[in-house]
Coordinates of C-alpha atoms in Angstrom, one line a residue:
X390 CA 77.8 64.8 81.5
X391 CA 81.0 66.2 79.8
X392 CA 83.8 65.0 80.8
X393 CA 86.0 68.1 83.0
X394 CA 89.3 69.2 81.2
X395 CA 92.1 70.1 83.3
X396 CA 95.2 72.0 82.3
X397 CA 98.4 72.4 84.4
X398 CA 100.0 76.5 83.9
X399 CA 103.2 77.4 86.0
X400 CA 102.8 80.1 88.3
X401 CA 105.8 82.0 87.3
X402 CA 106.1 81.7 83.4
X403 CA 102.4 80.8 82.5
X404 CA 103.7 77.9 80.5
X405 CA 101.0 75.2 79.9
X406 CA 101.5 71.4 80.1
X407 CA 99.0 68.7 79.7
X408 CA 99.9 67.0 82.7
X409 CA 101.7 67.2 85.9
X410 CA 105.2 67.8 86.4
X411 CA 107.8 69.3 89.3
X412 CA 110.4 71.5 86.8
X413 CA 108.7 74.1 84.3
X414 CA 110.7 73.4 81.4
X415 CA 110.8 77.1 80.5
X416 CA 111.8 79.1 83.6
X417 CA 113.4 76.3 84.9
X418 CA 111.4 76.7 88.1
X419 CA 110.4 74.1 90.7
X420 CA 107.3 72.9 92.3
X421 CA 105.4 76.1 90.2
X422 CA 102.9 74.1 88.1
X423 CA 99.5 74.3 89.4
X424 CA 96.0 72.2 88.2
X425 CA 93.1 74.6 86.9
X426 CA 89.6 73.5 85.1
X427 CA 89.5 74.9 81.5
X428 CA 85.9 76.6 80.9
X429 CA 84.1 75.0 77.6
X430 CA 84.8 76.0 75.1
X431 CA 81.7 78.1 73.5
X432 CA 79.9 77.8 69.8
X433 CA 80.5 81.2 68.9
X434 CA 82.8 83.7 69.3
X435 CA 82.1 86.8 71.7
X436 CA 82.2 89.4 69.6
X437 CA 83.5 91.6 72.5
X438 CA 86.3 89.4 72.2
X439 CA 87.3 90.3 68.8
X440 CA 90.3 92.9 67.8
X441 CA 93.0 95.3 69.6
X442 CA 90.9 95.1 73.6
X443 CA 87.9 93.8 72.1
X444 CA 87.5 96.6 69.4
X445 CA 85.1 96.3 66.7
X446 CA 85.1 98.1 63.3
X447 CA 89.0 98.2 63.2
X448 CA 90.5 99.5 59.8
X449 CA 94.0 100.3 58.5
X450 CA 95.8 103.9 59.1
X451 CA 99.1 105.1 59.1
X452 CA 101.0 106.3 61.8
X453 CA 100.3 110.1 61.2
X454 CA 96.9 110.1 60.9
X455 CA 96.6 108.7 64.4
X456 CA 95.4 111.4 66.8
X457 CA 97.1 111.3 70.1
X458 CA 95.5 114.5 71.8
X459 CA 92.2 112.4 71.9
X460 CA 94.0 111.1 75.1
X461 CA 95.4 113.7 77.3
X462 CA 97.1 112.1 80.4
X463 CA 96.0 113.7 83.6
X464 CA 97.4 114.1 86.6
X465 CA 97.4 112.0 89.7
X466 CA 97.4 114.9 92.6
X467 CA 100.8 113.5 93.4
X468 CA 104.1 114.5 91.5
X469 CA 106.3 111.6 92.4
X470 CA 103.5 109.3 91.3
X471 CA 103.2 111.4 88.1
X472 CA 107.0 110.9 87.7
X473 CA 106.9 107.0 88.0
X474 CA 104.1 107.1 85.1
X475 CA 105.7 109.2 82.5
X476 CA 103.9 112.3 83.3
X477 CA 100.7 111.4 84.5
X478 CA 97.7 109.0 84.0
X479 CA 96.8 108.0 80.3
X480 CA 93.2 107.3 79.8
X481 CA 92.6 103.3 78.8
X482 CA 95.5 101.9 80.7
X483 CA 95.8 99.7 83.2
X484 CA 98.3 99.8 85.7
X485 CA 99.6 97.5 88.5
X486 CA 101.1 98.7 91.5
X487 CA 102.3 95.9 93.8
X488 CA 104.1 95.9 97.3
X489 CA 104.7 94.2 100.8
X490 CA 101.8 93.8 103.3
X491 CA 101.9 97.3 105.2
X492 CA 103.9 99.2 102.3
X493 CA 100.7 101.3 101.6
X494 CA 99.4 100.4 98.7
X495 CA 96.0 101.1 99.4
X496 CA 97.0 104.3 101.5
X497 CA 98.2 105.6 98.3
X498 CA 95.4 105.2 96.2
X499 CA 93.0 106.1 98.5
X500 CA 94.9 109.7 98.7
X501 CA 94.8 109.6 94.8
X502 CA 91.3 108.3 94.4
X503 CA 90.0 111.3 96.9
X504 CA 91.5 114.1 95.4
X505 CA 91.1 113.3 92.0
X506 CA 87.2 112.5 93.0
X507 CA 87.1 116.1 93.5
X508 CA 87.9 117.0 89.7
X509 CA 86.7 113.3 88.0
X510 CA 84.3 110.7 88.2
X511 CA 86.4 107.8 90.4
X512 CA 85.7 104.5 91.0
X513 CA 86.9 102.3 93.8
X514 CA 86.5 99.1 94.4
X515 CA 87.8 97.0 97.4
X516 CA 87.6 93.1 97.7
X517 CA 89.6 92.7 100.8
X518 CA 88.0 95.3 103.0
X519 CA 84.6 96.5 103.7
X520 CA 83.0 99.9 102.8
X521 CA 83.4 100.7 106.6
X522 CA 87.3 99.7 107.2
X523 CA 87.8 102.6 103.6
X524 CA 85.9 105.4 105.2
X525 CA 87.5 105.0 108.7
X526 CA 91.0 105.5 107.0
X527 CA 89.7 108.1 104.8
X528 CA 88.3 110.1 107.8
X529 CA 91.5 109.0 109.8
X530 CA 93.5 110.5 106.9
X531 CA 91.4 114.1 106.7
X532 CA 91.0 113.6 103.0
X533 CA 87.9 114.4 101.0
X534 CA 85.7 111.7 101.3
X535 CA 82.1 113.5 99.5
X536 CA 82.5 112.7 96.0
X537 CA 84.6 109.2 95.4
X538 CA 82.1 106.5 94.5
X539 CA 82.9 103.1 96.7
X540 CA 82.3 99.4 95.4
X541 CA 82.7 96.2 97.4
X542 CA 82.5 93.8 94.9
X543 CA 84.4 90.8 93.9
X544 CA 82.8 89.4 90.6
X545 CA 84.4 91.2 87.4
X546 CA 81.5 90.9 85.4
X547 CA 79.0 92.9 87.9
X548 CA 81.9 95.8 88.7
X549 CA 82.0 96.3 84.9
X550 CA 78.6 96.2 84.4
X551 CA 78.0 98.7 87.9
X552 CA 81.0 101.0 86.1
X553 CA 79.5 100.8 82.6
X554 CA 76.3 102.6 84.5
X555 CA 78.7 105.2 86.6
X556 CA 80.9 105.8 83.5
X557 CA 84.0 106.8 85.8
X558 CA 87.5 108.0 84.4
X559 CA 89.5 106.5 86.6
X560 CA 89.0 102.9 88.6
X561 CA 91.3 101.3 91.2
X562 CA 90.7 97.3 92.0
X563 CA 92.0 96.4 95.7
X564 CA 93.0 93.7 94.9
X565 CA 93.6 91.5 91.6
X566 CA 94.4 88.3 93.6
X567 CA 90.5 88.2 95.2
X568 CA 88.6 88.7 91.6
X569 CA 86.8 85.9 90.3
X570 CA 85.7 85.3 86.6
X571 CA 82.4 83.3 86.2
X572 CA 83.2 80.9 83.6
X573 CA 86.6 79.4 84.8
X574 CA 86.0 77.0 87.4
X575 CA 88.8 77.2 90.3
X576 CA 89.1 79.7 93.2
X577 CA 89.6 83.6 93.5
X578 CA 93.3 83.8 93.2
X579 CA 94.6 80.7 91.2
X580 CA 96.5 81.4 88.1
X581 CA 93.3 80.8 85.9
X582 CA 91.2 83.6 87.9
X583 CA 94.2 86.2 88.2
X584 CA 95.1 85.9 84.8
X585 CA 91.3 86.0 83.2
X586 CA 90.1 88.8 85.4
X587 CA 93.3 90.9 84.6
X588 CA 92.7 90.0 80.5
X589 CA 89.0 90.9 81.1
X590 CA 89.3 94.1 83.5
X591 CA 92.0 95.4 80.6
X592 CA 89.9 94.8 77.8
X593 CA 87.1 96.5 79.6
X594 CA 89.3 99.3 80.8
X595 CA 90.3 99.8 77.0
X596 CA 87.2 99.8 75.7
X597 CA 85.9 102.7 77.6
X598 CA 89.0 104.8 78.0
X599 CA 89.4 104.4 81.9
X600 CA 92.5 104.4 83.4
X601 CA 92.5 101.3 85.7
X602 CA 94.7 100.7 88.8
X603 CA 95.0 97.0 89.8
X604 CA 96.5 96.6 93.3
X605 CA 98.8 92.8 93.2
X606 CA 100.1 90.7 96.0
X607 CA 103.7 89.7 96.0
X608 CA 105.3 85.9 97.2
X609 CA 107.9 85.7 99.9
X610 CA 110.6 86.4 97.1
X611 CA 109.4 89.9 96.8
X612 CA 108.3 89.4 93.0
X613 CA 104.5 89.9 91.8
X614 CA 102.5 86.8 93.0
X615 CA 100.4 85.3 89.9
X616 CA 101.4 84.2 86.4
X617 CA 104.1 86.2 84.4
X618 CA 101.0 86.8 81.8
X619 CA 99.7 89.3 84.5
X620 CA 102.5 91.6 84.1
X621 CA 102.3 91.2 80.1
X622 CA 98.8 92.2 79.6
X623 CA 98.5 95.6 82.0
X624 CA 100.9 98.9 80.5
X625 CA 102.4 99.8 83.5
X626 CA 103.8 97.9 86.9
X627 CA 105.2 99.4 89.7
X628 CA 106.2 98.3 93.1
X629 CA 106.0 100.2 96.6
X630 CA 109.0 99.1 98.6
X631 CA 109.7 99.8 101.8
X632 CA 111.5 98.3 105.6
X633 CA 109.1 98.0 107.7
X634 CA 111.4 100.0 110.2
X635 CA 111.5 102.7 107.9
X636 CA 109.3 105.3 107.3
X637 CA 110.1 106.0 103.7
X638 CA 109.4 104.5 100.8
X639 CA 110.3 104.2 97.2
X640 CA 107.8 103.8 94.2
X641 CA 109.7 102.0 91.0
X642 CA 108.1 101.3 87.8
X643 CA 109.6 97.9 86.2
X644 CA 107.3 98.4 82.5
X645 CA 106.0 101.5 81.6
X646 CA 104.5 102.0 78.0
X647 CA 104.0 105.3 78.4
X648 CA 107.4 106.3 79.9
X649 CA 110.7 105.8 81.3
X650 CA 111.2 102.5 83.1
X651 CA 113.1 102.2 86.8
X652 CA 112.3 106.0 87.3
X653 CA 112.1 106.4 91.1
X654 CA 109.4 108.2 93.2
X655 CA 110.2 108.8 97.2
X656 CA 107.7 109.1 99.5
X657 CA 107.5 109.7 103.3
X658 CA 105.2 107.3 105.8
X659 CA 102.8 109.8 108.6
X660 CA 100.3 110.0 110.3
X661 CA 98.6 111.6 107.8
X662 CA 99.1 109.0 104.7
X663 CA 101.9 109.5 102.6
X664 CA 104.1 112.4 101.7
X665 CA 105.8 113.3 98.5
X666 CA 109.5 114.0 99.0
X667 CA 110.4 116.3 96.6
X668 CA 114.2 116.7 97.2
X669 CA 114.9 112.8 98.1
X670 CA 118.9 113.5 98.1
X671 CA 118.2 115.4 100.8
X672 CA 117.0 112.4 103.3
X673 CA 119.4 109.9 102.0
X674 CA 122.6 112.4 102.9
X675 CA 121.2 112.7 106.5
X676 CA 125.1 111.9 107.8
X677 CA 126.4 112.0 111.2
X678 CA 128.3 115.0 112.5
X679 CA 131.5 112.9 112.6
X680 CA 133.0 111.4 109.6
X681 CA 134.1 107.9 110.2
X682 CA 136.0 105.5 107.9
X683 CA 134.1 103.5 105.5
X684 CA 131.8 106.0 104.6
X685 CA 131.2 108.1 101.3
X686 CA 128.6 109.8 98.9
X687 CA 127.9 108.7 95.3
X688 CA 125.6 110.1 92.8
X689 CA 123.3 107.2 90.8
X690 CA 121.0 107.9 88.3
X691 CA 116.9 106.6 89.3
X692 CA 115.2 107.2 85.9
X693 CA 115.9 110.8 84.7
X694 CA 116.7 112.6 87.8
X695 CA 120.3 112.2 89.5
X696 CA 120.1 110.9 93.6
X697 CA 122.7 111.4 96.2
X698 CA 122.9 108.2 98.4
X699 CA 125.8 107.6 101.4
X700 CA 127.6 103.9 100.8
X701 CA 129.0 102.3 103.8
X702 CA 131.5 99.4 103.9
X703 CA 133.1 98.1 106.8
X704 CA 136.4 95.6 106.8
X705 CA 136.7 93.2 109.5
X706 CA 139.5 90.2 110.1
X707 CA 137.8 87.2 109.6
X708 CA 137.5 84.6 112.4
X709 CA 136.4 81.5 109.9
X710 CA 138.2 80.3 106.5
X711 CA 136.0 81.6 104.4
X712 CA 135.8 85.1 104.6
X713 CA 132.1 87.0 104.8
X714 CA 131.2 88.9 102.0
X715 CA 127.3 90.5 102.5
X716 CA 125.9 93.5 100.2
X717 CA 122.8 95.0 101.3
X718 CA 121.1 97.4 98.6
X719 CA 123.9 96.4 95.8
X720 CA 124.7 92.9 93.6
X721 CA 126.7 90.6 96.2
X722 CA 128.3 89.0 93.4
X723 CA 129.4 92.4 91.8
X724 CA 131.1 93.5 95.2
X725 CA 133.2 89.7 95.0
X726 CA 134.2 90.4 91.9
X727 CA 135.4 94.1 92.4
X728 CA 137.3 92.9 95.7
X729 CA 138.9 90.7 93.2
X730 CA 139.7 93.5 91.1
X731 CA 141.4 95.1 93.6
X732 CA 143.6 92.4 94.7
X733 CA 144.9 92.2 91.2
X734 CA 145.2 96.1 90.0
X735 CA 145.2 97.9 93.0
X736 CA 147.4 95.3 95.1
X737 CA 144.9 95.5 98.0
X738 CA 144.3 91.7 99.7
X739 CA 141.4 91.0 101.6
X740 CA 141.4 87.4 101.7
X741 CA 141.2 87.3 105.5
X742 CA 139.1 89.9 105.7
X743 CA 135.2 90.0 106.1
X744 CA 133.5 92.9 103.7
X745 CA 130.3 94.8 104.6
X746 CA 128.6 96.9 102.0
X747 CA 125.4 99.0 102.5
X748 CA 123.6 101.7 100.7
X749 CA 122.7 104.0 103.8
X750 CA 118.4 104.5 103.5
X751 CA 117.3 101.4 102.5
X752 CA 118.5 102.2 98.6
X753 CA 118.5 99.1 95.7
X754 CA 121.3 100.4 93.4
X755 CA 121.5 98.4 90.2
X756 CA 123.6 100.7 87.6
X757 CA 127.4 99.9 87.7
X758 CA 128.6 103.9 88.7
X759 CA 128.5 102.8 91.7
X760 CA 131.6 100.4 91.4
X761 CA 134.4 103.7 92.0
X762 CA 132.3 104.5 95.2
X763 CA 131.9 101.3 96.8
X764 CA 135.7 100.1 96.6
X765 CA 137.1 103.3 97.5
X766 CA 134.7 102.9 100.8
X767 CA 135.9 99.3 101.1
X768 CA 139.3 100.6 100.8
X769 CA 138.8 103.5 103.1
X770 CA 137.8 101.1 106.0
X771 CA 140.7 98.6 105.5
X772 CA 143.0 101.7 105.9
X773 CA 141.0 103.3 109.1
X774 CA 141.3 106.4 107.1
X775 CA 138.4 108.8 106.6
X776 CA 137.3 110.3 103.7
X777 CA 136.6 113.9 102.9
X778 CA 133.0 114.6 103.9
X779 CA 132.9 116.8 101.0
X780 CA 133.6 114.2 98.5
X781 CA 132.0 112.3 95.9
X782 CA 132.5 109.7 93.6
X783 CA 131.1 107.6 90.7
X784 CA 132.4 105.4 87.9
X785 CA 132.3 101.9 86.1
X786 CA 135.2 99.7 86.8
X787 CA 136.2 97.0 84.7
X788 CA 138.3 93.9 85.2
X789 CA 141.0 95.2 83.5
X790 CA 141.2 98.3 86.3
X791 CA 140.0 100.8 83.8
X792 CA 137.1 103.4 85.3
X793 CA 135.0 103.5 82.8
X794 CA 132.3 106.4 82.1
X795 CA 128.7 106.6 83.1
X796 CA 125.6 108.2 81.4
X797 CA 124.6 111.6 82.5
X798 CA 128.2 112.4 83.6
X799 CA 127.5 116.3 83.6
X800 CA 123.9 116.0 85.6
X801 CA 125.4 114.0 88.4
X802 CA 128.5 116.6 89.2
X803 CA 125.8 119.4 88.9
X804 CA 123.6 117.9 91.5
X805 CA 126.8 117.2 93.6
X806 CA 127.6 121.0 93.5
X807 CA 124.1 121.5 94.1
X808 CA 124.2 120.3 97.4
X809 CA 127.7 121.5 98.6
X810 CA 130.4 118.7 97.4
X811 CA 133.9 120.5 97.0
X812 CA 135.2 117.4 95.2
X813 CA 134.4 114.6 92.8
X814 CA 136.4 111.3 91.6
X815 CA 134.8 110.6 88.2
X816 CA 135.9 108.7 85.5
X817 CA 138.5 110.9 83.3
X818 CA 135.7 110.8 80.0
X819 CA 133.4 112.1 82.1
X820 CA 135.2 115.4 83.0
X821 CA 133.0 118.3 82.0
X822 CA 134.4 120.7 79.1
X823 CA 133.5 123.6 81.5
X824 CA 134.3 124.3 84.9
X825 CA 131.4 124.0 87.6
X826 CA 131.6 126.3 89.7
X827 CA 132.7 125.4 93.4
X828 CA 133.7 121.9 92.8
X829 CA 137.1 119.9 92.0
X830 CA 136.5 117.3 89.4
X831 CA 139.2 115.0 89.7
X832 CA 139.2 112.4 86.2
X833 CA 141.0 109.4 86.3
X834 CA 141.7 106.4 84.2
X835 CA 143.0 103.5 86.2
X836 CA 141.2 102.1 89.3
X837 CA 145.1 102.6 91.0
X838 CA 144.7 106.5 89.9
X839 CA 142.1 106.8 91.8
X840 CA 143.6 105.2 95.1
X841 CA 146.7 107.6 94.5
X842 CA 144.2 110.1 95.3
X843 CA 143.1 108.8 98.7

C-alpha cells in the first residue's frame, strides 16, 4: 500500500509547507495552515490539462489578428449588475460573487438566471439547497420559472458532464465551498477541494465559452473564505454587502478583467427580490428636515459614476484620558491623522475631545476626497454651528495643510448642481474653466482657507 502524502497550504495565501507550522511565513498570518492529502500523482498527463484552460492545438498570432467579436458580452437583465462587470457578461468567464449570510446572493442570481432563461439556455446548480427550497422562492418572487434548467449536484465532474449534454450559455454554482473533486482526498470545503473545483469549473467554463457564476462564502473578517488562489484563477470577484438592518445593498467588484475595478452597483431589498436603484444619490441624501451641526454632503467617485453621500461627525468631551476616536464607513487611522492635521494648521485641539465619524447609508469610502468633507464636519460639531444644507465639499488634504485635487473634479460639481447644491468647497485646481450654472464653486488652497469660509 503507498504510503499517503500530506501537504500543509495556508488558508489565506495558499502558500505550501511540508510540515506543520503556526505563522505562514508569507502573509504573516496565524493559525492559517491547514493538512490536505495530495492525490497521486498520475503516469500520463491529461491532455485536457494541457495549454491556456486546457486548450489544445494552440499556435502563435499577433495581437490584431485576434477576433474579439467572436465573444459578444451579453446582458444580465439587471443594469447595476451590468455596471459592476464592465458592461455585461463575457462568454468563458468565470465570476465570483461573495457576500454575508442573508445579503442575497442567491436572490440575485436567481432573478438573473430566470430572466435570462427566457432568452438563453441557463444552468443552475445549487449544493446547499434542494430543488424544492429554489422553486418556492422563485414562485415567492413572481419570476419566470418555465425555462431555467435546475441541478442539485455536488460532484464537479458529473455537473460538467450533465452541462456538456445541456450545452447552456450561462451556469451559476451555489455554492463553491460545498463542491467536491474526486481525486483529492479531504472534505467538500477544505482548501484542496475549493481550490481544485474552482481550477477545474474554470477550465471547463473556458473551454466551452460559458460564462460561469460561482457563489463564495466569506470568514468572520468579511474577506472571501478559501485560499487566495481562488480569487486568482476566476476573472471577476465581487462582493454583496449589506447591514442586516438595512434594506439596501451595494454590489462592488474587487478584480474585474473585463472592466473597471471598485465600480459600485446599488440595489434595494423587497418583498419581491431585489431592486436596481438607478439614481443611488438620491437614497443616500435622504436628510432630515432640520439641519443640525456635524452634518454635510460630499461627492466620491464609485468606479465611473460620481455619488452623493451625507458624512456625520459628532465631538464630544471626553470622560477618560484617552480620547475616543471611531470611524464607521471611513479609514480610522486616516481620521487620527487628519485630527492631527488640524491641531497643527488649522489651530483646532481636540485632545479632550471624543470624535465620531460616519458615512450616513451604510457607505465604505476609501478615496482620500473625502478628507475636506469629513474635517469641516468634525469642525462644524466642535463649533455647534450648522452648515449650509446646500453645501458640498470634497478634496485631498495633506500633512502639510494643502487641499490637494481629486480625479473627476468637473463630474463631481455637475452631479452636485444636478441635484440642487448652491455651493461647493473644492480644491482651488479643481475649479472648473467654465461657470456651472446655479452653483458657487469656492477653490481653496490651504486647509485654513477653507475654515475661513465656515
Amino acid at each position: 500500500m503507498a504510503k499517503r502524502k500530506t501537504a500543509y497550504v495556508c488558508s489565506d495565501c495558499g502558500a505550501e509547507y511540508p510540515r506543520w507550522q503556526g505563522q505562514c511565513n508569507d502573509c504573516n498570518a496565524w493559525n492559517t495552515i491547514t493538512e490536505f492529502v495530495v492525490s497521486p500523482a498520475r503516469s500520463q498527463p491529461e491532455r485536457n490539462l494541457r495549454g491556456y484552460a486546457g486548450q489544445t492545438g494552440a499556435k502563435i498570432e499577433t495581437l490584431n489578428s485576434i477576433d474579439i467579436a467572436e465573444l459578444p458580452r451579453f446582458t444580465s437583465s439587471f443594469k447595476e449588475l451590468d455596471r459592476v462587470l464592465g458592461g455585461g457578461i463575457v462568454p468563458g468567464s468565470a465570476i465570483l460573487i461573495g457576500g454575508s449570510p442573508g445579503a442575497g446572493k442567491s436572490t440575485l442570481l436567481l432573478q438573473v438566471m430566470c430572466q435570462l432563461a427566457t432568452e438563453r439556455n441557463a444552468l443552475y446548480v445549487t449544493g446547499e439547497e434542494s430543488l424544492q427550497q429554489v422553486a418556492m422562492r422563485a414562485q415567492r418572487l413572481n419570476l419566470p420559472n418555465d425555462k431555467l434548467n435546475m441541478l442539485a449536484e455536488t460532484s464537479v465532474e458529473t455537473i460538467c458532464e450533465l452541462a456538456l449534454s445541456l450545452k447552456p450559455q450561462i451556469m451559476v454554482i451555489d455554492s463553491i465551498q460545498v463542491m467536491h473533486v474526486a481525486d483529492v482526498q479531504s472534505a467538500p470545503g477544505s482548501v484542496s477541494q475549493v481550490r481544485e473545483s474552482a481550477a477545474y469549473l474554470t477550465r471547463f467554463a473556458k473551454q466551452n465559452h460559458i460564462a460561469m457564476l460561482l457563489v463564495g462564502h466569506v470568514t468572520k473578517d468579511g474577506s472571501l473564505a478559501g485560499p487566495k488562489v481562488l480569487e486568482h484563477c476566476i476573472d471577476c470577484s465581487m462582493m454583496l454587502e449589506g447591514e442586516s438592518d438595512s434594506r439596501y445593498r451595494t454590489l462592488r467588484s474587487q478584480k474585474n478583467r473585463f472592466g473597471a475595478v471598485n465600480e459600485l452597483g446599488v440595489f434595494g431589498m423587497t418583498e419581491r427580490g431585489l431592486k436596481e436603484v438607478s439614481n443611488p444619490s438620491a437614497i443616500f441624501l435622504s436628510r432630515g428636515e432640520e439641519q443640525s451641526p456635524g452634518s454635510i454632503v460630499m461627492v466620491v467617485w464609485e468606479g465611473t459614476r460620481p455619488l452623493l453621500v451625507e458624512i456625520q461627525a459628532l465631538v464630544d468631551y471626553s470622560q477618560t484620558a484617552n480620547p475616543r476616536r471611531v470611524a464607521v464607513g471611513l479609514e480610522q487611522n486616516r481620521m487620527a491623522m487628519l485630527l492631527a492635521v488640524l491641531h497643527r494648521h488649522g489651530d483646532v485641539q481636540m485632545n479632550d475631545q471624543d470624535v465620531f465619524a460616519n458615512v450616513v447609508g451604510g457607505v465604505k469610502v476609501t478615496e482620500t476626497s473625502a478628507d475636506l468633507a469629513l474635517l469641516l464636519s468634525i469642525v462644524s460639531s466642535f463649533r455647534n454651528k450648522t452648515l449650509d444644507a446646500q453645501l458640498i465639499a470634497f478634496g485631498e488634504v495633506g500633512l502639510a495643510g494643502e487641499i490637494r485635487p481629486v480625479p473627476n473634479g468637473s463630474e463631481r460639481i455637475s452631479e452636485a448642481a444636478k441635484h440642487g447644491f448652491k455651493r461647493a468647497i473644492v480644491p482651488k485646481a479643481n475649479v472648473p474653466k467654465q461657470k456651472v450654472n446655479g452653483i458657487e464653486i469656492i477653490g481653496v488652497s490651504r486647509l485654513s482657507e477653507a475654515l475661513e469660509v465656515l
